[in-house]
CSV table of C-alpha atoms in Angstrom, one decimal:
chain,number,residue,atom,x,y,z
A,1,UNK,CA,-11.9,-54.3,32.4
A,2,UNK,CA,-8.5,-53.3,34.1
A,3,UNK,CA,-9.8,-51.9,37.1
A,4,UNK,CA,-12.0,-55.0,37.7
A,5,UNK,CA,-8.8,-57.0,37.9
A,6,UNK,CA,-7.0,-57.0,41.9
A,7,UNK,CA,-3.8,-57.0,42.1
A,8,UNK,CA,-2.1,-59.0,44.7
A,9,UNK,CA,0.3,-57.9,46.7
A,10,UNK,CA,3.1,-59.1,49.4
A,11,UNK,CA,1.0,-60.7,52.7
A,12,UNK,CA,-2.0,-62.0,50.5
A,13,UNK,CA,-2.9,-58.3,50.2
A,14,UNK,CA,-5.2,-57.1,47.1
A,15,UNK,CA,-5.7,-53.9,45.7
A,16,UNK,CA,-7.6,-52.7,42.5
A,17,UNK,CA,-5.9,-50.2,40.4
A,18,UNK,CA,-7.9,-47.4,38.7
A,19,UNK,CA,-6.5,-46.0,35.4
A,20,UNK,CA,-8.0,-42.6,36.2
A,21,UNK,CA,-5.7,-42.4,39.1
A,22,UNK,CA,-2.1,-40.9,37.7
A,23,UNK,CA,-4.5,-38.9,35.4
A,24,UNK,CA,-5.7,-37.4,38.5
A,25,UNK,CA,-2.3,-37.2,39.9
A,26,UNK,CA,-0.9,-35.4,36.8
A,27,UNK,CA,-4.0,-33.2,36.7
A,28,UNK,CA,-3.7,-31.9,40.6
A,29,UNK,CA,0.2,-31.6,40.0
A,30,UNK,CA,0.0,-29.5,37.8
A,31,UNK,CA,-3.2,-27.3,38.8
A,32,UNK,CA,-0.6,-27.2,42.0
A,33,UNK,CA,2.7,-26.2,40.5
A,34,UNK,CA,0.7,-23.5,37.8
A,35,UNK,CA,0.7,-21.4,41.1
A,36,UNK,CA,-1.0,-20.5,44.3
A,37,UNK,CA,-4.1,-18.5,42.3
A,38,UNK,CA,-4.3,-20.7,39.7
A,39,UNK,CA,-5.0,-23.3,42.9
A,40,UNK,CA,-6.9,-21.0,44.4
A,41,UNK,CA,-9.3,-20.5,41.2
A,42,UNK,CA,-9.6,-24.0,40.4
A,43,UNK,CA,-10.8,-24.8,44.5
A,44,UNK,CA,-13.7,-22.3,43.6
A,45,UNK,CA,-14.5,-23.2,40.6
A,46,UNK,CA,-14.7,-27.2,41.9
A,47,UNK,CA,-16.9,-25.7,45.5
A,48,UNK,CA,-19.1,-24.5,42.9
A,49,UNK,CA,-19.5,-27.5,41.5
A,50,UNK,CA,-19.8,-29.5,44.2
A,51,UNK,CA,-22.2,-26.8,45.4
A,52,UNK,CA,-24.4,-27.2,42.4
A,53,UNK,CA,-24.6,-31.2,42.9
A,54,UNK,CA,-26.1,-30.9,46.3
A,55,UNK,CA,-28.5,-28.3,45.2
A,56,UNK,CA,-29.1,-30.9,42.3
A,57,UNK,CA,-29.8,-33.6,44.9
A,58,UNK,CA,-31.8,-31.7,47.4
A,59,UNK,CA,-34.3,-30.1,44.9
A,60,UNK,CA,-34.5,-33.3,42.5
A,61,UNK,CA,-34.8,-35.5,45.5
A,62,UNK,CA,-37.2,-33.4,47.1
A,63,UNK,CA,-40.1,-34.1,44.8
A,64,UNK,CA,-39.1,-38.2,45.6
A,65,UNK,CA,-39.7,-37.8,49.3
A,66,UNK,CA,-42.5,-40.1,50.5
A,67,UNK,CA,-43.4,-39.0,54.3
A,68,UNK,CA,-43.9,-43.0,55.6
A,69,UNK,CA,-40.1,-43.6,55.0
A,70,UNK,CA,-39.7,-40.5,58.2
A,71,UNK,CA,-41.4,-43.3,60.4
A,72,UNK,CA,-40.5,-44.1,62.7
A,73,UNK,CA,-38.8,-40.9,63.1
A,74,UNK,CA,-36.1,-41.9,65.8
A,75,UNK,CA,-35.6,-45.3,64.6
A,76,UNK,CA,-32.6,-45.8,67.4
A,77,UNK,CA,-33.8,-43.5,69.7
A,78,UNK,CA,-31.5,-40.9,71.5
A,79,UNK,CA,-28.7,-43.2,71.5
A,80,UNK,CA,-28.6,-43.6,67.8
A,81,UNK,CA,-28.6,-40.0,67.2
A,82,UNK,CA,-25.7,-39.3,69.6
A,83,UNK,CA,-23.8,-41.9,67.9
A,84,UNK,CA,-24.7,-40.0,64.4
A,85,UNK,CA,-23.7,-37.0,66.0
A,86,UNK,CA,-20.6,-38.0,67.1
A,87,UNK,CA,-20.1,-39.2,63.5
A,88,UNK,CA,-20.6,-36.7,61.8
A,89,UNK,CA,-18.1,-34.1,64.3
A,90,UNK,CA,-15.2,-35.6,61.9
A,91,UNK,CA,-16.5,-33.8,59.0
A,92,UNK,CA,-16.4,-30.5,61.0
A,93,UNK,CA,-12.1,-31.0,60.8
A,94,UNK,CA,-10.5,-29.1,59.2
A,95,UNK,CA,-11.5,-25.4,60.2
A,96,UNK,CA,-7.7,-24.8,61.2
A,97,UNK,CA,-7.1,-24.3,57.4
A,98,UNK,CA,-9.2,-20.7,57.6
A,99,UNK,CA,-7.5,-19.6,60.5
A,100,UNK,CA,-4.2,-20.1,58.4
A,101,UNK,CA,-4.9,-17.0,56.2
A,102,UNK,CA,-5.3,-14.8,58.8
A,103,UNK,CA,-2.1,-13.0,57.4
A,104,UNK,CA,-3.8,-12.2,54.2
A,105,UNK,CA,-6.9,-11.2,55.6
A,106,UNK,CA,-8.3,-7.9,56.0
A,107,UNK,CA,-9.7,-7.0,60.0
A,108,UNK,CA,-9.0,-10.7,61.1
A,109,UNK,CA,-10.3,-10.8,64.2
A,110,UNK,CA,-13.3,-10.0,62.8
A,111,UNK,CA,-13.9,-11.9,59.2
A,112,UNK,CA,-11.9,-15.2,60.8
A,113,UNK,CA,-14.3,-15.7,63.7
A,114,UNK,CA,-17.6,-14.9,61.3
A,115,UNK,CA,-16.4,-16.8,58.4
A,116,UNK,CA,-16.0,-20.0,60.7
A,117,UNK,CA,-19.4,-19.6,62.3
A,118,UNK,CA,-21.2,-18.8,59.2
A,119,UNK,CA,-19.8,-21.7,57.7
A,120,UNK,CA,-20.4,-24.1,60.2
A,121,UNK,CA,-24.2,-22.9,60.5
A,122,UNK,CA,-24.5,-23.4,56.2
A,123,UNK,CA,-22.7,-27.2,56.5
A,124,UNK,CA,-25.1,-27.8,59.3
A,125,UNK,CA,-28.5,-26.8,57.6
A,126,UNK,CA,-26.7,-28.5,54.1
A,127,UNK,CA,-26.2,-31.8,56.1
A,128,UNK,CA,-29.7,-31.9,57.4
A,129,UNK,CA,-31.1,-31.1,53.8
A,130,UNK,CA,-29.2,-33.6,52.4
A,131,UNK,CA,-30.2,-36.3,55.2
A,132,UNK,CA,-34.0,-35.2,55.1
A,133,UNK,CA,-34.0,-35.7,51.6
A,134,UNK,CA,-32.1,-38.9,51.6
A,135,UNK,CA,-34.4,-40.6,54.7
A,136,UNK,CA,-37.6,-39.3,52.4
A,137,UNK,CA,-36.5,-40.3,49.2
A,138,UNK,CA,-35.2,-44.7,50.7
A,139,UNK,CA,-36.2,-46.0,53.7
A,140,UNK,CA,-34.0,-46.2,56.3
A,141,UNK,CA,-33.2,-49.7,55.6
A,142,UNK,CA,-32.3,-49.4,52.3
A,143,UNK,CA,-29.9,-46.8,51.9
A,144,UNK,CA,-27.0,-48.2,50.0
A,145,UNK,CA,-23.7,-47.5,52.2
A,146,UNK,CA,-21.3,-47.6,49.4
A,147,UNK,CA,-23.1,-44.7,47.4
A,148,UNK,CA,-26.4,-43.5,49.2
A,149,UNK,CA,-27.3,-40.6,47.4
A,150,UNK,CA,-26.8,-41.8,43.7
A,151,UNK,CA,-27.9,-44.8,44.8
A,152,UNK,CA,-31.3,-43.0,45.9
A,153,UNK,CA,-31.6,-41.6,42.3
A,154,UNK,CA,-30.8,-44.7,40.5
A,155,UNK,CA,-33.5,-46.6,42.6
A,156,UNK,CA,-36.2,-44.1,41.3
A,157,UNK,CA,-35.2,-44.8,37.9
A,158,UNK,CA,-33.2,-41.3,37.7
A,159,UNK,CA,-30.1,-42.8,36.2
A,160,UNK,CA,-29.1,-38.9,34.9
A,161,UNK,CA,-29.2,-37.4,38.6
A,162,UNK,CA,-27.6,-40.3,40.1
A,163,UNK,CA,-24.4,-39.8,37.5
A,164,UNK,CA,-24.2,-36.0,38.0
A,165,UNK,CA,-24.2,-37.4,41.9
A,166,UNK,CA,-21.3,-39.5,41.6
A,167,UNK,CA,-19.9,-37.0,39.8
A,168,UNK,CA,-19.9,-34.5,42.3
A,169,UNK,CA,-18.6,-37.2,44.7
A,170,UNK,CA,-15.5,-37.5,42.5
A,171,UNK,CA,-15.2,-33.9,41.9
A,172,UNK,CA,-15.2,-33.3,45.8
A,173,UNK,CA,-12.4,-36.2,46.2
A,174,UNK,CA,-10.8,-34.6,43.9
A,175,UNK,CA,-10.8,-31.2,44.8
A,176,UNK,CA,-10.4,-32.5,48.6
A,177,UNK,CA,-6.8,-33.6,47.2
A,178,UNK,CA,-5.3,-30.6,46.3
């Protein structure tokens, strides 16, 4: 197929082309240029989405979960959560967009500092879901890197759920763009 192909560029440099790409492009432009509600709609409409795959994953991979895969529970003791931790603070960037709209907010030094906690405290519990589930469903050493938790589906022989997975991966990439 054409994406299989590399092309090589200058230095010895390859790169694969996708052909959904400039669809993408064209799609985000002009989602972007129909106007800033129009923008704002479609953001919602993909978080709920994107909301509905990891509800998909948690509750579909919850009935996988096999309690020997949580030991040992600590596999790389304190260090290795630390590490995890530290991780995982990158995907906690990105709070400065909220305060942005305090202009168009109503009581904002109220509903700015609330709506960043609360949010914070629901991608917290979301994340350690979505890890419990993960850890119970594969064991630790075989979690696929490049696509863990379609990966986890597929592996159980739930080729469906692992396709609405990656498809919520590419709607949040997508809707991460714009």
């Amino acid at each position: 197929a054409f994406a299989e192909r590399p092309l090589l560029l200058p230095f010895g440099i390859e790169c694969v082309l996708s052909p959904m790409a400039p669809v993408l492009v064209v799609l985000l432009t002009v989602v972007a240029a129909a106007g800033t509600q129009e923008s704002s709609t479609f953001n919602v409409v993909m978080a709920c989405i994107n909301l509905g795959i990891i509800a998909i994953f948690i509750f579909g991979g919850a009935e996988e979960v096999s309690s020997s895969n949580y030991r040992p529970f600590m596999p790389f003791g304190v260090t290795g959560v630390v590490q995890g931790a530290a991780i995982v603070y990158y995907a906690f960037l990105g709070f400065e967009g909220i305060t942005a709209m305090a202009e168009e907010t109503k009581d904002p030094s109220r509903t700015i500092p609330l709506g960043v906690v609360l949010t914070i405290v629901l991608l917290i519990i979301v994340y350690m879901c979505i890890a419990a589930v993960l850890v119970g469903m594969v064991p630790l050493s075989d979690i696929d890197d490049s696509a863990p938790l379609a990966k986890a589906f597929d592996d159980r022989g739930s080729s469906l759920l692992a396709v609405l997975v990656s498809m919520g991966a590419m709607n949040c990439c997508m809707a991460n763009t714009l």
